[in-house]
Short mmCIF file of C-alpha atoms and ligand atoms in Angstrom, two decimals:
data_model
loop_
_atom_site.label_atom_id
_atom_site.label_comp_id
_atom_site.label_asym_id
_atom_site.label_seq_id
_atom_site.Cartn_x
_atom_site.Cartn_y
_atom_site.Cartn_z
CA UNK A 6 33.96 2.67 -33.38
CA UNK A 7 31.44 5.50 -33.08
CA UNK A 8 32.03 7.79 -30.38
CA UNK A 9 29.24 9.06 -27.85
CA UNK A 10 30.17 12.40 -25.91
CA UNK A 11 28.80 12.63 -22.57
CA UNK A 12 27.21 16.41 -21.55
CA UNK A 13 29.22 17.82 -18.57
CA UNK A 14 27.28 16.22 -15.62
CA UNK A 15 25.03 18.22 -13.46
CA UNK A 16 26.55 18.39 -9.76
CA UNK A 17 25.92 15.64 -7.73
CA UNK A 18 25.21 13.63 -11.15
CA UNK A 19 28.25 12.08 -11.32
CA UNK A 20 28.23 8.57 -10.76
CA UNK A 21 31.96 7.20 -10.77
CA UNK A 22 32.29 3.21 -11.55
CA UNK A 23 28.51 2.96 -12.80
CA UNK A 24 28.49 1.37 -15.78
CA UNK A 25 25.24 2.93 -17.05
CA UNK A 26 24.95 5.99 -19.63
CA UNK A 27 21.59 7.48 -19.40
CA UNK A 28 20.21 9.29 -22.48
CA UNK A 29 19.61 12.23 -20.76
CA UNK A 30 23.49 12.21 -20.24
CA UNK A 31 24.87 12.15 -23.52
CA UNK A 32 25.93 15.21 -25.29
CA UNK A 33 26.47 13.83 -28.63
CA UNK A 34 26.88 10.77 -30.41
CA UNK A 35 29.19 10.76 -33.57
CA UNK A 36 27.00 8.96 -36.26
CA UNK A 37 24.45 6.56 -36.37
CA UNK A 38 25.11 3.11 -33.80
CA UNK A 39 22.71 0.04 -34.57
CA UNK A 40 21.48 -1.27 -31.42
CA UNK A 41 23.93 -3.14 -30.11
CA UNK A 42 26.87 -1.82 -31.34
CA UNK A 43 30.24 -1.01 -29.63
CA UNK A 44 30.98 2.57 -28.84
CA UNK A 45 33.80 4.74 -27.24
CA UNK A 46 32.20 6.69 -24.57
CA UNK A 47 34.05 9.97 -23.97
CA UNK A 48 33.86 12.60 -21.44
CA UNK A 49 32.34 16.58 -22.07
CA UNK A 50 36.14 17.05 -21.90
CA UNK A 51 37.57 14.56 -24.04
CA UNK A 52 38.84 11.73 -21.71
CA UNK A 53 38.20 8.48 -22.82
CA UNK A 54 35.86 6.53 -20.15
CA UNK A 55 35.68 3.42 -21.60
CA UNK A 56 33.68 1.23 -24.21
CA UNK A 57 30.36 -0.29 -24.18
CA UNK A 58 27.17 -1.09 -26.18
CA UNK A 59 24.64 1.35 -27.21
CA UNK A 60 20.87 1.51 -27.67
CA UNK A 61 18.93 3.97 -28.38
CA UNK A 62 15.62 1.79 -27.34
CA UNK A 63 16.58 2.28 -23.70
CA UNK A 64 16.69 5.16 -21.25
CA UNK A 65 19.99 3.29 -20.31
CA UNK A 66 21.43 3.84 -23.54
CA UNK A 67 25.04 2.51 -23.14
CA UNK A 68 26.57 -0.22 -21.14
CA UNK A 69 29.98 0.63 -20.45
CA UNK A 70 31.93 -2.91 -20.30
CA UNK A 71 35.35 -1.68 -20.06
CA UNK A 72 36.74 1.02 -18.68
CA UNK A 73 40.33 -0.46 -20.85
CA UNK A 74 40.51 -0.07 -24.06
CA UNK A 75 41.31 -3.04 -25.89
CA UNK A 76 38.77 -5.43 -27.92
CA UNK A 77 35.78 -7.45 -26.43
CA UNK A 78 36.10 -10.42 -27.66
CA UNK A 79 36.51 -13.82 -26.41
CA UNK A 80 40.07 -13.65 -24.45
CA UNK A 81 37.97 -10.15 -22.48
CA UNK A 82 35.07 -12.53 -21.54
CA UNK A 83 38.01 -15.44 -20.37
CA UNK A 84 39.25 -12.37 -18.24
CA UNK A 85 35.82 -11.64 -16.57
CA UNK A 86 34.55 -14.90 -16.31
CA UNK A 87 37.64 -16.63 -14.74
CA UNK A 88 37.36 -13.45 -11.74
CA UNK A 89 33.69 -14.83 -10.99
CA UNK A 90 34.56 -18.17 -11.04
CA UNK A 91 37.47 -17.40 -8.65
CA UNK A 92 34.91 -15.21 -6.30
CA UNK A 93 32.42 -18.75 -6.36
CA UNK A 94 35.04 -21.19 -5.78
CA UNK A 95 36.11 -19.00 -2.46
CA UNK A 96 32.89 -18.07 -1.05
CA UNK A 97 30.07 -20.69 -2.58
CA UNK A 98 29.78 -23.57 -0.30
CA UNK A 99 27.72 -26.82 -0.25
CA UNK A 100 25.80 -26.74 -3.83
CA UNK A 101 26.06 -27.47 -6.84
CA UNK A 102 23.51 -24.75 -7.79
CA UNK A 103 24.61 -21.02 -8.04
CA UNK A 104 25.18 -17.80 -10.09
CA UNK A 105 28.41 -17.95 -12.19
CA UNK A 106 28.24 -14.64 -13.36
CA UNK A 107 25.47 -11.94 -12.69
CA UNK A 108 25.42 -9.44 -14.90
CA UNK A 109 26.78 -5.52 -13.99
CA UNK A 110 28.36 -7.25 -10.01
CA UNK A 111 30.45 -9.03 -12.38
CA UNK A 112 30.87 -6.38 -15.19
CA UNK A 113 29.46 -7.89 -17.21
CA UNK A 114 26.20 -6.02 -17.79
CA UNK A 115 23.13 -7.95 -19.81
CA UNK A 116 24.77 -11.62 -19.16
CA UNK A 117 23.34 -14.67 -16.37
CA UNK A 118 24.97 -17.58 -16.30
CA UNK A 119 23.61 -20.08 -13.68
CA UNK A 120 25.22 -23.43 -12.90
CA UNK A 121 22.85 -26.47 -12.32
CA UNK A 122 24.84 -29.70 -11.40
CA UNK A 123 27.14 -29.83 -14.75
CA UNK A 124 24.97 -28.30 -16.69
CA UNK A 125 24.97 -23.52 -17.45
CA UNK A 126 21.83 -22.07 -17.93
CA UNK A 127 22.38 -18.67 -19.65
CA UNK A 128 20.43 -15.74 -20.31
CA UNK A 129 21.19 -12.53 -22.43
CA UNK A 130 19.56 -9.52 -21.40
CA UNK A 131 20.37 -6.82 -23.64
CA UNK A 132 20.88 -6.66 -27.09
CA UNK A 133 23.82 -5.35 -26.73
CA UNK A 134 25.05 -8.60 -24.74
CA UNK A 135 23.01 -10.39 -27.26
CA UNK A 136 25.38 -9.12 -30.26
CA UNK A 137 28.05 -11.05 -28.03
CA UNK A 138 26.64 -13.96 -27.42
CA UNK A 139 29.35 -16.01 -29.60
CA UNK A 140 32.58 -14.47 -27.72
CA UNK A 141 30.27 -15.35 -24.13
CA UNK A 142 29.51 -18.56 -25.17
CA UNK A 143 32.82 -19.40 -26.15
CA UNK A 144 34.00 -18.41 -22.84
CA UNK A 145 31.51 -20.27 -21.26
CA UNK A 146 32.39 -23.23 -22.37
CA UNK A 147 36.42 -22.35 -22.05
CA UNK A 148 36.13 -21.62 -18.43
CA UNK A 149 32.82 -23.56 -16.78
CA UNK A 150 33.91 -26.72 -18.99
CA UNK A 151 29.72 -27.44 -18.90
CA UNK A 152 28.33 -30.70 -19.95
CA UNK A 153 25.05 -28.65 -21.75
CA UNK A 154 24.43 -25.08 -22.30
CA UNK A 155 20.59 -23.81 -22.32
CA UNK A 156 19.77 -20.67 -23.26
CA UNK A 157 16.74 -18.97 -21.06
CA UNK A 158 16.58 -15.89 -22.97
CA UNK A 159 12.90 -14.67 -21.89
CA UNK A 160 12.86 -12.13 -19.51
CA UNK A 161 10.71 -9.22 -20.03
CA UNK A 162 14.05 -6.73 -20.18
CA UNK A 163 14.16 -8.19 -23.81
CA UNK A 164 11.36 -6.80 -25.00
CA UNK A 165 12.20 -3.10 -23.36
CA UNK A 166 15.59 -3.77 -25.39
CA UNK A 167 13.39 -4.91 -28.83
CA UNK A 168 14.54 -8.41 -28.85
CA UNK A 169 12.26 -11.74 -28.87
CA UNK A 170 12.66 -14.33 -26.48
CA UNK A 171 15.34 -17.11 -27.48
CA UNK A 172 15.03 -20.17 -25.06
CA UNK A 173 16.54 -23.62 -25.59
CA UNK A 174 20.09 -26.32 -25.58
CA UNK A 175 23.06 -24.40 -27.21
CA UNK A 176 24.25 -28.18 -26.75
CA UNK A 177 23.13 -31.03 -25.14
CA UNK A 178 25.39 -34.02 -23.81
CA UNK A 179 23.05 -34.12 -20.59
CA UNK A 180 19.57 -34.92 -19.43
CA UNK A 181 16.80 -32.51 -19.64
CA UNK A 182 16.51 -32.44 -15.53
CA UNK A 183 19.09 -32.28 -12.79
CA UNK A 184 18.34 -32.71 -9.18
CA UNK A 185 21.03 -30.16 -7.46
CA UNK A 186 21.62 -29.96 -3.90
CA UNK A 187 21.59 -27.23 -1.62
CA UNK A 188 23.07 -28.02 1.90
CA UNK A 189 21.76 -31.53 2.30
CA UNK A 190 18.54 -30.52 0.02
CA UNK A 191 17.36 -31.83 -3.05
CA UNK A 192 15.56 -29.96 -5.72
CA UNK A 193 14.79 -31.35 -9.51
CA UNK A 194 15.13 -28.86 -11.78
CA UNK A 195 13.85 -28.86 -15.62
CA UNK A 196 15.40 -26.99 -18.02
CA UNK A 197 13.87 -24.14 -19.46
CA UNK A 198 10.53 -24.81 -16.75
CA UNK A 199 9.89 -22.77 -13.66
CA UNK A 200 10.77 -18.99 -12.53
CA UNK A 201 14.08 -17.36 -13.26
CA UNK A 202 16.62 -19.95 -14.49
CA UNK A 203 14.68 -22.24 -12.32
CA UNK A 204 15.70 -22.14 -9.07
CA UNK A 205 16.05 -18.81 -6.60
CA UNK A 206 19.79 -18.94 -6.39
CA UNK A 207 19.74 -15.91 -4.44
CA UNK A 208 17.81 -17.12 -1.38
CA UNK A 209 20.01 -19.98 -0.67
CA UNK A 210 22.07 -18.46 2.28
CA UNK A 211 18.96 -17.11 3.71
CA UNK A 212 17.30 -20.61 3.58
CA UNK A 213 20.05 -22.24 5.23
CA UNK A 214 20.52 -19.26 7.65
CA UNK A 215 16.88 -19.69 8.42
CA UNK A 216 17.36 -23.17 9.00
CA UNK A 217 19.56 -22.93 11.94
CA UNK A 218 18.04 -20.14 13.48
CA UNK A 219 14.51 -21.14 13.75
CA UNK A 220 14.63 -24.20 16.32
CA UNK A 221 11.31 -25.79 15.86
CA UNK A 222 7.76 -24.77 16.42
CA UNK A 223 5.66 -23.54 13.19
CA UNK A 224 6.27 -21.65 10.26
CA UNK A 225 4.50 -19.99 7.54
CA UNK A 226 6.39 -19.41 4.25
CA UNK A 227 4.35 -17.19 2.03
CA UNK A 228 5.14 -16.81 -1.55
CA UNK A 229 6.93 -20.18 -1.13
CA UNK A 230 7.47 -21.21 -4.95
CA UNK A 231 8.46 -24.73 -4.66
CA UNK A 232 9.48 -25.17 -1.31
CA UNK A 233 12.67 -23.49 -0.95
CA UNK A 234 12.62 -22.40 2.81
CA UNK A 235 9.90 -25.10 4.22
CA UNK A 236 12.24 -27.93 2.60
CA UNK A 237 15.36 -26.39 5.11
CA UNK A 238 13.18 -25.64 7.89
CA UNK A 239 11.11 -29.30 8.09
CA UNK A 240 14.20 -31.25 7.42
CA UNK A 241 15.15 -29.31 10.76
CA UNK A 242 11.87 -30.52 12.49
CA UNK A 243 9.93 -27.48 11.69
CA UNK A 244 6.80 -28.26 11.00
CA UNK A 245 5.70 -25.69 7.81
CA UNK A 246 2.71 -25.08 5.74
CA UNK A 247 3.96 -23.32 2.37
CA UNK A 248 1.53 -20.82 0.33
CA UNK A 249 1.46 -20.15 -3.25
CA UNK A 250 -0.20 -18.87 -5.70
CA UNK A 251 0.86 -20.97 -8.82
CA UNK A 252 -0.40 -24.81 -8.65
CA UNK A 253 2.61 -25.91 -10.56
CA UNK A 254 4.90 -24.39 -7.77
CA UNK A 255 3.48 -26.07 -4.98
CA UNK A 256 3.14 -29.00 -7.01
CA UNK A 257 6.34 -29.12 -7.79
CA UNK A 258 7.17 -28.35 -3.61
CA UNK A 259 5.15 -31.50 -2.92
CA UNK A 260 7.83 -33.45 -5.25
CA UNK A 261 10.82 -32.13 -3.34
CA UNK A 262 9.36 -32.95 -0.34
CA UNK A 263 9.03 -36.42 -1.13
CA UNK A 264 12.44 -36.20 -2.72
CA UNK A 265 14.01 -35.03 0.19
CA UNK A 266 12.00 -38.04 2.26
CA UNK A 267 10.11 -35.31 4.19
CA UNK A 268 6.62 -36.97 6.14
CA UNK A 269 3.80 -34.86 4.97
CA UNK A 270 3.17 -33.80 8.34
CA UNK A 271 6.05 -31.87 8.73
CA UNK A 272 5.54 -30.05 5.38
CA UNK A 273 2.39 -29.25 3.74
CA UNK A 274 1.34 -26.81 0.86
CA UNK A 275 -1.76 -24.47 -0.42
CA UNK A 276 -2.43 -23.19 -3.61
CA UNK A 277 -3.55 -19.91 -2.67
CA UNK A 278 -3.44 -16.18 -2.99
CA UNK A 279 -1.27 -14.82 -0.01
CA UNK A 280 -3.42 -12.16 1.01
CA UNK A 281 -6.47 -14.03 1.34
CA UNK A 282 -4.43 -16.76 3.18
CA UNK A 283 -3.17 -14.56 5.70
CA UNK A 284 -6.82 -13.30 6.06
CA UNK A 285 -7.97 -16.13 7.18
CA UNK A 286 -5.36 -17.00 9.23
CA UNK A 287 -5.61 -14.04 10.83
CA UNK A 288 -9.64 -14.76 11.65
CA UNK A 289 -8.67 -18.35 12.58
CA UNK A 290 -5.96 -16.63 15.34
CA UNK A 291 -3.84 -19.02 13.98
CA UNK A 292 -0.08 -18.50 15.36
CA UNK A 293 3.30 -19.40 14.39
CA UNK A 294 6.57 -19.31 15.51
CA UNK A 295 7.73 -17.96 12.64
CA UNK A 296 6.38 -16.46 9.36
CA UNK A 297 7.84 -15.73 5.94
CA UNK A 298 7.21 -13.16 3.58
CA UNK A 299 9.20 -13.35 -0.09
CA UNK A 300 7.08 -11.84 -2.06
CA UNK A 301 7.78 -11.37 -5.87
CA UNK A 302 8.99 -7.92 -7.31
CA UNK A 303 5.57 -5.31 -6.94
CA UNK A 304 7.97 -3.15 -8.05
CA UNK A 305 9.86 -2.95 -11.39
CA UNK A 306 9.43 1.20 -11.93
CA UNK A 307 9.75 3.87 -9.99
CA UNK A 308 5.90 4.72 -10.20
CA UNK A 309 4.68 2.06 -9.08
CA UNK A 310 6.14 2.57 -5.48
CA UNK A 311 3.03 3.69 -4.05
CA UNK A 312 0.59 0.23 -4.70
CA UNK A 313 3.72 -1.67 -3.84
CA UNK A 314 4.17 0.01 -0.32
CA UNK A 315 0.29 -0.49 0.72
CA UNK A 316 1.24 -4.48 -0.37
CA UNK A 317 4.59 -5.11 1.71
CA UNK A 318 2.43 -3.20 4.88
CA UNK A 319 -0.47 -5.45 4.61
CA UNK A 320 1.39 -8.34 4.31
CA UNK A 321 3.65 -7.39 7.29
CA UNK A 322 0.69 -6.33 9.59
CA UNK A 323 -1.05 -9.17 9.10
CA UNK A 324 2.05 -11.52 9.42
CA UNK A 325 2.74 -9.78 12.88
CA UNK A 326 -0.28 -10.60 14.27
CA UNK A 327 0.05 -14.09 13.21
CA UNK A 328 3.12 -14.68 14.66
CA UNK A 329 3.27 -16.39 18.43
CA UNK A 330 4.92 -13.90 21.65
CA UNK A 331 8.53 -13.77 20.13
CA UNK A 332 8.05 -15.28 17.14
CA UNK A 333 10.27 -14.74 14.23
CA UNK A 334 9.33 -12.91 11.05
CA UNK A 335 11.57 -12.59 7.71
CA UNK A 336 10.47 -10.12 4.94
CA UNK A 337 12.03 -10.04 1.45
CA UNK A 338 12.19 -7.33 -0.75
CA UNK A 339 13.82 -8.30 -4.29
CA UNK A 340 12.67 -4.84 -6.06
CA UNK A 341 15.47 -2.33 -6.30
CA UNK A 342 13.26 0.47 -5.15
CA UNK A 343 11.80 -0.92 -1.91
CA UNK A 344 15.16 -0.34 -0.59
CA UNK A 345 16.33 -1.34 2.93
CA UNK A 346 15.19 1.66 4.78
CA UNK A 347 11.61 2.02 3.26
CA UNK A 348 11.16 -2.07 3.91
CA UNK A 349 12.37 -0.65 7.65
CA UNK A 350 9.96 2.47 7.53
CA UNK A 351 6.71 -0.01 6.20
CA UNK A 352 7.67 -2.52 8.96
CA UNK A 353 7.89 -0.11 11.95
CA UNK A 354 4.40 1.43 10.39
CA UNK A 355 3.07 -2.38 10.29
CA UNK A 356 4.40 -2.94 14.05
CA UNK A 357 2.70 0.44 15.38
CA UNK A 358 -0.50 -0.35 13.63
CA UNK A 359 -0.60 -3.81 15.10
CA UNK A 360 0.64 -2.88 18.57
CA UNK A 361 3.92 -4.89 18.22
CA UNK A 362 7.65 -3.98 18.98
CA UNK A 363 10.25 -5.65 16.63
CA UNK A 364 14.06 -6.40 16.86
CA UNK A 365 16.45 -6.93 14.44
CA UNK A 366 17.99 -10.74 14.72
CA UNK A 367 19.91 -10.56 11.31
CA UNK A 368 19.97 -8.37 8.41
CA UNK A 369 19.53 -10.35 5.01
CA UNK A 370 20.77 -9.80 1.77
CA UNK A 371 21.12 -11.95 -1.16
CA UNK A 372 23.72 -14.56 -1.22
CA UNK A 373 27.42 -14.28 -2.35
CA UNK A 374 27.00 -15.50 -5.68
CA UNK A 375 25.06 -12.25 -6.18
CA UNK A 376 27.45 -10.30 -5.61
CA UNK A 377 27.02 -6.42 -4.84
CA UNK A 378 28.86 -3.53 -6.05
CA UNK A 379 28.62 -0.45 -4.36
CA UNK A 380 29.52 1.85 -7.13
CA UNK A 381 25.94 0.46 -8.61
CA UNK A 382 23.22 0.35 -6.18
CA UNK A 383 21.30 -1.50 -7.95
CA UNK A 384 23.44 -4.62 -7.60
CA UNK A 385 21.98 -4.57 -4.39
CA UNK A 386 18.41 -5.60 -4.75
CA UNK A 387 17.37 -8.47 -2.82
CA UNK A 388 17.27 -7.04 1.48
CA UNK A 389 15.19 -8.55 4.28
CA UNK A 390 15.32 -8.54 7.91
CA UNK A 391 14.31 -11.34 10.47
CA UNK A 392 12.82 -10.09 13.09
CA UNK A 393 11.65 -11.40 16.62
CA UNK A 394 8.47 -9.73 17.30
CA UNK A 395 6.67 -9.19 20.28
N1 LIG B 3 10.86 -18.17 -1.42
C1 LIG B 3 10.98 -18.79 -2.72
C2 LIG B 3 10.93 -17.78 -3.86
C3 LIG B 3 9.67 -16.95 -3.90
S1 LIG B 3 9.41 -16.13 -5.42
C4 LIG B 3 12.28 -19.62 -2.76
O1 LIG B 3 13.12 -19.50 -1.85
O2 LIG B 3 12.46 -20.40 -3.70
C5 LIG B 3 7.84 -15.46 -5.23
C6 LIG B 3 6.68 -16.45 -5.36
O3 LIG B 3 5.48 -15.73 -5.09
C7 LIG B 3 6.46 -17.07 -6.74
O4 LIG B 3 6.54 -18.47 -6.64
C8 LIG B 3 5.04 -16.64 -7.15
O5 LIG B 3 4.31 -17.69 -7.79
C9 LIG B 3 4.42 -16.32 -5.83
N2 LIG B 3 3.30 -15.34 -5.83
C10 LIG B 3 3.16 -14.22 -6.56
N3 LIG B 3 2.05 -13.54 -6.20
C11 LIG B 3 1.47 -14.26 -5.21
C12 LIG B 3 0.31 -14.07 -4.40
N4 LIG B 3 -0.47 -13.01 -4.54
N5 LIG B 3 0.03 -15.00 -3.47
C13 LIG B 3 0.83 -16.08 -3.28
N6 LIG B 3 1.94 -16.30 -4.02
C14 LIG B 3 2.27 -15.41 -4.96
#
């Protein structure tokens, strides 16, 4: 195995427990690695850190996966994959759709494996993790005993990496839809259709937390995909108008409402842009009890910060002023780098602006079967508050 030297790290640099080797932080690398092959990664001083997969395509060059040495093969993804199953079994309740394994919070960096009903959706991020996709797969099937694998290979970190998309059955002794349940809920989901691995697993606690909390009136759920919050809320008694910007999406919303035997009056949807929507709402002095906001990732470098800030603030001004004398707004943030306290700071400058005071009712996160692991702060990247405004 070739062997990549890290340069003695600048103070403050050191990052103990995170997984990622930046180029700027190796010192040398002892031959030529494809991308995607195994190397030992070694201190300035000599210690051996652990072993992981290199690529020279990415500022994150190497991937540690183990800080033992030892092979990775299939018996190290058993090991790994039997921990997150463990974690589910404990602290997933009532659904049969969740994250098996996520990626670096279950070290195992570059690899999604979703379950819906009996069947694993899986997605390989990296090429590195894409090298391994045998040893994973056999795993897979070892530990999650699934009655189909489909691979959904086609997020845009592949290309970064220099991979092509790979999407379709592994195998196939199922149908090509499920309908999973979620608390009481039902959703149809089509393999290899819709966002992510077709579902947002990672809102789940918040829908159901949202669900209990809210106690009837109206809501608003912007960026609403298809229907995950309005389908708690109205089989609550909420009655909730749903905005998005994809028709399919809120088609697909007006299926699970029927699905779930919801009356259209109690949830209805909009193909539209959210900003316009809340526009006019806002000129309509339309209120509601409670409003909202998930919007998708503005985010996804650094740089782009600045257009993403003037977005969340717009959205949360305008939401304030929609919502009815202590109504309740929730805001989302999924990008890593609108971070808990600048979604705070662009809230409190939304509230001054529109002459409203806000308190905290809950602090969100994404659920447990996304897990987070301090030592990498990026595990943490879904964070929302609900507030009560007024
Ligand atoms: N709350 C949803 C997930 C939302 S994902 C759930 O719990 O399932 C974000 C959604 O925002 C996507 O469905 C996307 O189509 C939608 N979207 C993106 N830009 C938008 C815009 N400008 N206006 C309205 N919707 C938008």
């Amino acid at each position: 195995m070739i062997e990549v030297v890290l340069r003695k790290p600048k103070p403050g640099a050191f990052r103990p427990g995170h997984p990622w080797v930046y180029r700027s932080q190796i010192g040398r690398v002892g031959g030529k690695p494809a991308p995607g092959d195994l190397v030992a990664v070694s201190s300035a001083s000599g210690r051996f850190l652990g072993t992981g997969y290199f690529n020279d395509k990415s500022e994150i060059t190497v991937r540690i996966l183990t800080r033992d040495p030892g092979p990775i093969d299939k018996d190290f993804f058993l090991a790994r994959m039997e921990k997150a199953a463990a974690l589910r079994q404990r602290f997933v309740k009532d659904t049969n759709a969740f994250r098996l394994v996520s990626s670096e919070a279950d070290d195992l960096p570059g690899l999604i494996v979703d379950r819906y009903g009996e069947v694993l959706v899986v997605q390989f991020l990296t090429c590195g993790m894409d090298r391994l996709r045998e040893p994973a797969l056999l795993a897979a099937r070892a530990v999650f005993s699934p009655s189909g694998i489909y691979e959904r290979s086609d997020s845009s970190s592949r290309r970064l990496e220099g991979l092509e998309a790979r999407t379709g059955w592994v195998e196939q002794h199922c149908g090509a839809q499920v309908v999973v349940q979620e608390r009481g809920i039902r959703a149809r989901v089509s393999f290899g259709e819709g966002h992510k691995t077709g579902w947002y697993l990672d809102q789940r606690e918040n829908r159901c937390l949202l669900a209990d909390l809210a106690g009837g009136g109206e809501a608003l759920d912007v960026f609403c995909y298809e229907g995950g919050f309005g389908l708690h809320l109205a089989s609550r008694g909420v009655k909730v108008l749903g905005i998005d910007i994809q028709e399919e999406a809120v088609k697909r919303g007006e299926e699970h409402r029927r699905l779930n035997g919801i009356p259209e009056e109690l949830l209805q949807f909009q193909t539209a842009n959210a900003f316009d929507a809340l526009r006019s709402f806002e000129k309509e002095k339309k209120k509601f009890d409670l409003v909202i906001l998930d919007p998708p990732s503005f985010v996804k470098k650094k740089s782009a910060i600045e257009g993403a800030v003037a977005g969340y603030k717009e959205l949360l001004l305008r939401s304030m002023k929609l919502a009815a004398p202590g109504g309740l707004l929730a805001v989302f943030s999924c990008s890593y780098h609108v971070d808990e306290s600048l979604l705070m700071q662009i809230a409190m400058s939304a509230a001054l602006d529109a002459h409203k005071t806000l308190k905290v009712i809950r602090f969100l996160k994404q659920s447990a079967d996304h897990p987070v692991n301090p030592f990498i702060p990026e595990t943490y990247y879904l964070k929302g508050f609900l507030f009560s405004v007024s």
